[in-house]
Amino acid sequence: MVLFVSPLASSPSSGTVPTAVPEEPDSVPVFQPVDTDSLPAELTVSAVIDEEGYGLLMKQGARYQESHPELEIHWNRIEPEDADTDQEWLAIADQADVVLVPNEWIRLLAVSGKLSPVDTAFVGEAQSEQFDALISQVKWNLYLWGVPKDFDPYVLVWNRNVLEAVRSETDGMELPLKPEQWQSLPQKLRDAGLVSNWLAIDRKDPYALLAWLGAVTGEREDVLFEADAKTWGERPLEAALTLLAQEQAGIASAGPSEDPGFWPAFAAGRYAAAIVRNSEAEQAFRELPDSSSAALKIDRESWNSAFVWPGGTSFGLSSGSNNKEAAIGLIAEMTSEDNQWQNYLATDRLPVYRSLYEGSKDMLPVSVAVAQRFPNQATVSVEPGIPSRASLLKSLWFKWLAGGITLPDWRARWEASAGLLAELESDD
């Protein structure tokens, strides 16, 4: 991972500092204040983000800098796949004034002393505008340590033609599929003589696995992070994992980010179902020919479950910044209502302000009217140790799909990792 480290300004961003005036012989030194507001304050922003989002972020930052000539902003993009360990994330916070990271990393950085509270970045009604699914992931010890920028949950996408081919008089296979229909889907494809994979899912993203488990079981997507002995056995989670183990041969483990031909192949029938980011599905439906997109259907029924992992990102303020006031101002602007809407129009990542959904029902796929539905529910799993468990889940998930470990091995290692979760301090 290559990081660009910007030299931080050695002087404060506001206030005065004394400077000496050459003294005359036998006179007492005279000091005069210098207005440091006229001096440029340097800020380094490190963003864990893809190229498309980074380009838009830099444009928004350039507009902000035009109206703030006292600032000099250095931008640094980190490929999301290159930041995968605690040490890498801690280093990112050490080498910047402002960081943009996935929500689940905010608490780890906060308890490690790498972040400062950002409560003052919520201007006006900004804090009350936030969804519980997002704000709960950046809150710790009564303080807010991150300012949500956007979110991008997973959705299921189905091939209508493939489902129609396996439909029977006794089983209509109507969406959303029931758990027992999921269990029978791979065999139905074989019986129909279809070579379609029954599921396409990103083997490198543990949250894709959580999204699929939530869609199949109807339970919280973070239930695996809370797993105990009662979670297994006869519960839907056990049956869903067993299905993955028994039908590994029919799983395609590459997503649209790895395969440029993913969506045309999907429309042609290569996959029966796929777990993808909502933004990926939205963009694909606009870009595919009508005849191809008509074969596919986005299924957001799982968003009605008790909790959906939002896939959000937030800005954080480095505790080592020498220009915290200037950094807070930049964070507030980057998460402004106008910028959020621009982000949505350009990338399909969802905005975090409730008010933006009130007059945009035809454009935004989320309903915010029901208090106990996504994204209005807080997550249970917000412990600082969640990133470590997610990293372990990613490793086990990858090895499992590759046939390197069995389901009992996977389950035993996962249960043994429960101690990775740190003890929470008082939160409310």
Coordinates of C-alpha atoms in Angstrom, one line a residue, residues 22-408:
P22 CA 14.9 43.6 15.6
E23 CA 15.8 45.4 18.7
E24 CA 17.8 48.7 18.9
P25 CA 20.9 48.8 21.1
D26 CA 20.1 48.8 24.8
S27 CA 16.4 48.5 24.2
V28 CA 13.8 46.0 25.4
P29 CA 12.7 43.5 22.7
V30 CA 9.3 44.5 21.2
F31 CA 6.9 41.8 20.0
Q32 CA 4.1 42.4 17.5
P33 CA 1.3 39.9 16.7
V34 CA 1.1 38.3 13.3
D35 CA -2.3 37.5 11.9
T36 CA -1.9 33.8 11.0
D37 CA -5.3 33.7 9.3
S38 CA -3.5 34.9 6.2
L39 CA -1.1 32.0 6.4
P40 CA -2.1 28.8 4.5
A41 CA -3.2 25.9 6.7
E42 CA -2.3 22.5 5.2
L43 CA -4.7 19.6 5.5
T44 CA -4.1 16.1 4.3
V45 CA -7.2 14.0 3.5
S46 CA -6.8 10.2 3.1
A47 CA -9.8 8.5 1.6
V48 CA -10.4 4.8 1.4
I49 CA -12.5 5.0 -1.8
D50 CA -12.8 3.8 -5.4
E51 CA -11.6 6.0 -8.3
E52 CA -15.0 7.2 -9.3
G53 CA -15.9 8.4 -5.9
Y54 CA -12.4 9.9 -5.4
G55 CA -12.7 12.0 -8.5
L56 CA -15.9 13.5 -7.3
L57 CA -14.5 14.1 -3.8
M58 CA -11.6 16.0 -5.3
K59 CA -13.9 18.2 -7.3
Q60 CA -16.0 19.1 -4.3
G61 CA -12.8 19.7 -2.3
A62 CA -11.5 22.0 -5.0
R63 CA -14.7 24.1 -4.9
Y64 CA -14.3 24.4 -1.1
Q65 CA -10.7 25.4 -1.4
E66 CA -11.5 28.2 -3.9
S67 CA -13.6 29.9 -1.2
H68 CA -11.0 29.2 1.4
P69 CA -7.7 30.4 0.0
E70 CA -6.2 30.1 3.5
L71 CA -6.2 26.3 3.1
E72 CA -3.9 24.0 1.1
I73 CA -5.5 20.6 0.8
H74 CA -3.6 17.4 -0.2
W75 CA -5.6 14.4 -1.3
N76 CA -4.6 10.8 -1.0
R77 CA -6.6 7.8 -2.3
I78 CA -6.2 4.4 -0.7
E79 CA -7.6 1.4 -2.6
P80 CA -10.2 -0.3 -0.3
E81 CA -8.6 -3.7 -0.9
D82 CA -5.2 -2.4 0.3
A83 CA -6.4 -1.5 3.8
D84 CA -7.2 -4.8 5.4
T85 CA -5.4 -4.9 8.8
D86 CA -5.6 -2.9 12.0
Q87 CA -2.1 -1.7 11.5
E88 CA -2.8 -0.3 8.1
W89 CA -5.9 1.5 9.3
L90 CA -4.1 3.0 12.3
A91 CA -1.3 4.2 9.9
I92 CA -3.8 5.9 7.7
A93 CA -5.1 7.9 10.6
D94 CA -1.6 8.8 11.7
Q95 CA -0.7 10.2 8.3
A96 CA -3.7 12.6 7.7
D97 CA -5.7 15.3 9.2
V98 CA -9.0 13.9 7.9
V99 CA -9.8 10.3 7.0
L100 CA -12.7 8.8 5.0
V101 CA -13.2 5.2 6.1
P102 CA -15.9 2.5 6.3
N103 CA -18.1 3.1 9.3
E104 CA -17.1 -0.1 11.0
W105 CA -13.6 1.2 11.5
I106 CA -14.5 4.4 13.2
R107 CA -14.8 2.9 16.7
L108 CA -11.5 1.0 16.4
L109 CA -9.7 4.2 15.5
A110 CA -11.4 6.1 18.3
V111 CA -10.6 3.7 21.1
S112 CA -7.0 3.5 19.7
G113 CA -6.7 7.2 20.3
K114 CA -6.4 8.0 16.6
L115 CA -9.5 10.2 16.3
S116 CA -10.9 13.3 18.0
P117 CA -14.7 13.8 18.5
V118 CA -16.5 15.5 15.6
D119 CA -19.7 16.6 17.2
T120 CA -19.1 20.2 16.1
A121 CA -19.0 19.1 12.4
F122 CA -22.8 18.5 12.6
V123 CA -24.1 21.9 11.6
G124 CA -27.7 22.9 12.4
E125 CA -30.0 19.9 12.2
A126 CA -27.4 17.7 10.7
Q127 CA -27.3 15.3 13.6
S128 CA -31.0 14.8 13.8
E129 CA -31.0 14.1 10.1
Q130 CA -28.9 11.0 10.5
F131 CA -30.3 7.4 10.3
D132 CA -29.8 5.2 13.3
A133 CA -28.2 2.5 11.2
L134 CA -25.4 5.0 10.4
I135 CA -25.0 7.1 13.5
S136 CA -24.9 4.1 15.8
Q137 CA -21.8 2.9 14.1
V138 CA -19.8 6.1 14.7
K139 CA -21.0 6.8 18.3
W140 CA -18.9 5.8 21.3
N141 CA -18.8 7.0 24.9
L142 CA -21.5 9.6 24.3
Y143 CA -19.4 11.3 21.6
L144 CA -19.5 11.2 17.8
W145 CA -16.3 10.1 16.1
G146 CA -17.4 10.1 12.5
V147 CA -19.6 12.1 10.2
P148 CA -21.5 9.9 7.8
K149 CA -21.0 10.7 4.1
D150 CA -23.1 8.0 2.3
F151 CA -24.1 4.4 2.4
D152 CA -24.5 1.5 -0.1
P153 CA -26.2 -1.6 1.2
Y154 CA -26.3 -4.9 -0.7
V155 CA -29.3 -6.1 -2.7
L156 CA -30.3 -9.4 -4.3
V157 CA -30.7 -9.4 -8.1
W158 CA -32.6 -12.2 -9.8
N159 CA -32.8 -13.5 -13.4
R160 CA -36.5 -13.7 -14.1
N161 CA -36.0 -16.1 -17.0
V162 CA -34.0 -18.6 -14.9
L163 CA -36.6 -18.5 -12.2
E164 CA -39.4 -19.1 -14.8
A165 CA -37.5 -22.1 -16.2
V166 CA -37.5 -23.8 -12.8
R167 CA -41.0 -22.8 -11.8
S168 CA -43.5 -25.6 -11.2
E169 CA -47.2 -25.9 -10.5
T170 CA -46.4 -26.9 -6.9
D171 CA -43.7 -24.3 -6.4
G172 CA -44.2 -20.9 -8.0
M173 CA -40.8 -19.6 -6.8
E174 CA -42.3 -16.2 -6.2
L175 CA -40.0 -13.5 -4.8
P176 CA -38.8 -13.2 -2.2
L177 CA -37.9 -16.9 -1.9
K178 CA -38.6 -18.7 1.3
P179 CA -35.7 -20.5 3.1
E180 CA -37.0 -23.9 1.8
Q181 CA -37.1 -22.6 -1.8
W182 CA -33.5 -21.5 -1.5
Q183 CA -32.6 -25.0 -0.3
S184 CA -34.2 -26.5 -3.4
L185 CA -33.0 -24.0 -6.0
P186 CA -29.6 -25.6 -6.9
Q187 CA -31.3 -29.0 -7.6
K188 CA -34.1 -27.4 -9.6
L189 CA -31.5 -25.8 -11.9
R190 CA -29.9 -29.2 -12.4
D191 CA -33.2 -30.9 -13.0
A192 CA -34.1 -28.3 -15.6
G193 CA -30.8 -28.9 -17.4
L194 CA -29.5 -25.4 -16.8
V195 CA -25.9 -24.6 -16.4
S196 CA -26.6 -21.4 -14.4
N197 CA -24.8 -20.8 -11.2
W198 CA -27.4 -20.6 -8.4
L199 CA -25.6 -17.7 -6.7
A200 CA -23.0 -15.1 -7.6
I201 CA -21.3 -13.5 -4.6
D202 CA -18.1 -11.6 -3.9
R203 CA -15.8 -14.0 -2.0
K204 CA -13.6 -11.0 -0.9
D205 CA -16.3 -9.1 0.9
P206 CA -17.6 -10.6 4.2
Y207 CA -20.5 -8.2 4.2
A208 CA -21.8 -9.8 1.0
L209 CA -22.0 -13.0 2.9
L210 CA -23.8 -11.3 5.8
A211 CA -26.3 -9.8 3.2
W212 CA -27.0 -13.2 1.7
L213 CA -27.5 -14.8 5.1
G214 CA -29.9 -12.0 6.0
A215 CA -31.9 -12.4 2.8
V216 CA -32.2 -16.2 3.2
T217 CA -33.0 -16.3 6.9
G218 CA -34.9 -13.1 7.4
E219 CA -32.8 -12.4 10.5
R220 CA -30.5 -9.4 11.3
E221 CA -27.5 -9.2 9.0
D222 CA -25.2 -8.8 12.0
V223 CA -26.5 -11.9 13.8
L224 CA -23.4 -13.8 12.9
F225 CA -21.3 -11.3 14.9
E226 CA -23.6 -12.0 17.9
A227 CA -23.5 -15.8 17.4
D228 CA -23.6 -18.0 20.4
A229 CA -24.6 -21.6 20.9
K230 CA -28.3 -20.7 20.5
T231 CA -27.6 -19.2 17.0
W232 CA -26.7 -22.6 15.5
G233 CA -28.5 -25.9 15.6
E234 CA -32.0 -25.7 14.3
R235 CA -31.8 -22.0 13.6
P236 CA -32.1 -20.7 9.9
L237 CA -28.4 -19.6 10.0
E238 CA -27.2 -23.2 10.3
A239 CA -29.4 -24.4 7.4
A240 CA -28.2 -21.5 5.2
L241 CA -24.5 -22.2 5.9
T242 CA -25.1 -25.9 5.3
L243 CA -26.6 -25.0 1.9
L244 CA -23.5 -23.0 1.0
A245 CA -21.3 -25.9 2.0
Q246 CA -23.2 -28.5 0.1
E247 CA -23.6 -26.5 -3.1
Q248 CA -20.2 -24.8 -3.3
A249 CA -19.8 -26.0 -6.9
G250 CA -22.7 -23.8 -8.0
I251 CA -21.4 -20.6 -6.5
A252 CA -19.7 -18.0 -8.7
S253 CA -17.3 -16.1 -6.5
A254 CA -16.6 -13.1 -8.7
G255 CA -18.7 -9.9 -8.6
P256 CA -19.2 -7.1 -11.1
S257 CA -16.1 -5.3 -9.9
E258 CA -13.9 -8.2 -11.1
D259 CA -15.7 -9.2 -14.2
P260 CA -16.5 -6.5 -16.8
G261 CA -18.9 -8.9 -18.6
F262 CA -20.8 -9.7 -15.4
W263 CA -24.0 -8.0 -16.1
P264 CA -24.5 -9.0 -19.8
A265 CA -23.7 -12.6 -18.7
F266 CA -26.1 -12.3 -15.8
A267 CA -28.9 -11.1 -18.1
A268 CA -28.1 -14.0 -20.5
G269 CA -28.7 -16.5 -17.7
R270 CA -25.3 -17.4 -16.3
Y271 CA -26.6 -16.7 -12.7
A272 CA -29.9 -17.3 -11.1
A273 CA -29.2 -14.8 -8.3
A274 CA -26.5 -12.4 -7.3
I275 CA -25.6 -10.3 -4.2
V276 CA -24.3 -6.9 -5.3
R277 CA -24.2 -3.4 -4.0
N278 CA -27.3 -1.3 -4.6
S279 CA -25.2 1.3 -6.5
E280 CA -23.9 -1.5 -8.8
A281 CA -27.3 -2.7 -9.6
E282 CA -28.7 0.7 -10.3
Q283 CA -25.9 1.6 -12.6
A284 CA -26.2 -1.7 -14.5
F285 CA -29.9 -1.3 -15.1
R286 CA -29.3 2.1 -16.7
E287 CA -26.4 0.9 -18.9
L288 CA -27.9 -2.5 -20.1
P289 CA -30.1 -2.6 -23.2
D290 CA -33.8 -2.7 -22.3
S291 CA -34.0 -6.3 -23.6
S292 CA -31.3 -7.3 -21.1
S293 CA -32.4 -5.4 -18.1
A294 CA -35.9 -6.7 -18.5
A295 CA -34.5 -10.2 -17.6
L296 CA -33.3 -9.0 -14.2
K297 CA -35.1 -7.9 -11.1
I298 CA -33.8 -6.1 -8.0
D299 CA -35.0 -7.6 -4.8
R300 CA -34.8 -5.3 -1.7
E301 CA -37.2 -7.4 0.4
S302 CA -34.3 -8.1 2.9
W303 CA -34.3 -4.4 3.7
N304 CA -37.4 -5.0 5.7
S305 CA -35.5 -7.2 8.2
A306 CA -34.5 -6.0 11.7
F307 CA -31.1 -4.7 10.6
V308 CA -29.3 -4.3 7.3
W309 CA -25.5 -3.6 7.2
P310 CA -25.5 -0.1 5.6
G311 CA -22.1 -0.2 3.9
G312 CA -21.6 3.4 5.0
T313 CA -18.5 5.6 4.9
S314 CA -17.7 8.4 7.3
F315 CA -15.2 11.2 7.8
G316 CA -13.0 11.2 10.9
L317 CA -10.8 13.8 12.4
S318 CA -7.3 12.7 13.2
S319 CA -6.3 13.3 16.8
G320 CA -2.8 14.3 15.6
S321 CA -4.0 17.1 13.3
N322 CA -2.5 20.5 13.9
N323 CA -5.4 22.2 12.1
K324 CA -8.5 20.6 13.7
E325 CA -10.7 23.7 13.3
A326 CA -10.0 23.8 9.5
A327 CA -10.5 20.1 9.3
I328 CA -13.9 20.2 10.9
G329 CA -14.9 22.9 8.4
L330 CA -13.9 20.8 5.5
I331 CA -15.7 17.7 6.9
A332 CA -18.9 19.8 7.4
E333 CA -18.7 20.9 3.7
M334 CA -18.0 17.5 2.3
T335 CA -21.1 16.1 4.0
S336 CA -23.4 19.0 3.2
E337 CA -26.8 18.4 1.7
D338 CA -25.8 19.6 -1.8
N339 CA -22.7 17.4 -1.9
Q340 CA -24.7 14.4 -0.7
W341 CA -27.2 14.8 -3.5
Q342 CA -24.4 15.2 -6.1
N343 CA -22.8 12.0 -4.8
Y344 CA -26.0 10.1 -5.2
L345 CA -26.6 11.4 -8.8
A346 CA -23.1 10.5 -9.8
T347 CA -22.5 7.2 -8.0
D348 CA -25.9 5.9 -6.7
R349 CA -24.5 5.8 -3.2
L350 CA -27.3 6.8 -0.9
P351 CA -27.4 10.2 1.0
V352 CA -27.5 10.2 4.8
Y353 CA -30.0 13.1 5.4
R354 CA -33.6 12.1 6.0
S355 CA -34.9 15.3 4.4
L356 CA -33.4 14.4 1.0
Y357 CA -35.8 11.4 0.9
E358 CA -39.0 13.4 1.5
G359 CA -39.5 14.8 -1.9
S360 CA -37.6 12.2 -3.9
K361 CA -39.6 9.0 -3.6
D362 CA -39.3 8.2 -7.3
M363 CA -35.5 8.4 -7.3
L364 CA -34.4 6.9 -4.0
P365 CA -35.1 3.2 -3.3
V366 CA -35.3 3.6 0.5
S367 CA -38.4 4.3 2.4
V368 CA -37.7 6.1 5.7
A369 CA -41.2 6.4 6.9
V370 CA -41.3 3.2 9.0
A371 CA -39.3 3.6 12.2
Q372 CA -38.4 0.0 12.7
R373 CA -37.1 -0.6 9.2
F374 CA -33.9 0.0 7.4
P375 CA -32.2 2.4 7.7
N376 CA -33.9 3.5 10.9
Q377 CA -32.6 0.7 13.2
A378 CA -29.4 0.8 15.2
T379 CA -26.9 -2.0 14.8
V380 CA -26.0 -4.2 17.7
S381 CA -22.6 -5.0 16.4
V382 CA -20.6 -1.8 16.8
E383 CA -17.8 -3.0 19.0
P384 CA -14.2 -1.9 18.2
G385 CA -13.3 -5.6 17.5
I386 CA -15.8 -5.9 14.6
P387 CA -13.2 -5.1 11.9
S388 CA -11.0 -7.9 13.2
R389 CA -13.8 -10.4 13.1
A390 CA -14.8 -9.2 9.6
S391 CA -11.2 -9.7 8.5
L392 CA -11.3 -13.2 9.9
L393 CA -14.7 -13.9 8.3
K394 CA -13.2 -12.8 4.9
S395 CA -10.3 -15.2 5.3
L396 CA -12.6 -18.1 6.3
W397 CA -15.1 -17.3 3.6
F398 CA -12.4 -17.3 1.0
K399 CA -10.8 -20.5 2.2
W400 CA -14.2 -22.2 2.4
L401 CA -15.2 -21.4 -1.1
A402 CA -11.8 -22.6 -2.3
G403 CA -12.4 -25.9 -0.6
G404 CA -9.5 -25.4 1.9
I405 CA -11.6 -25.9 5.1
T406 CA -14.9 -27.6 6.0
L407 CA -18.0 -26.2 7.5
P408 CA -17.2 -27.7 11.0

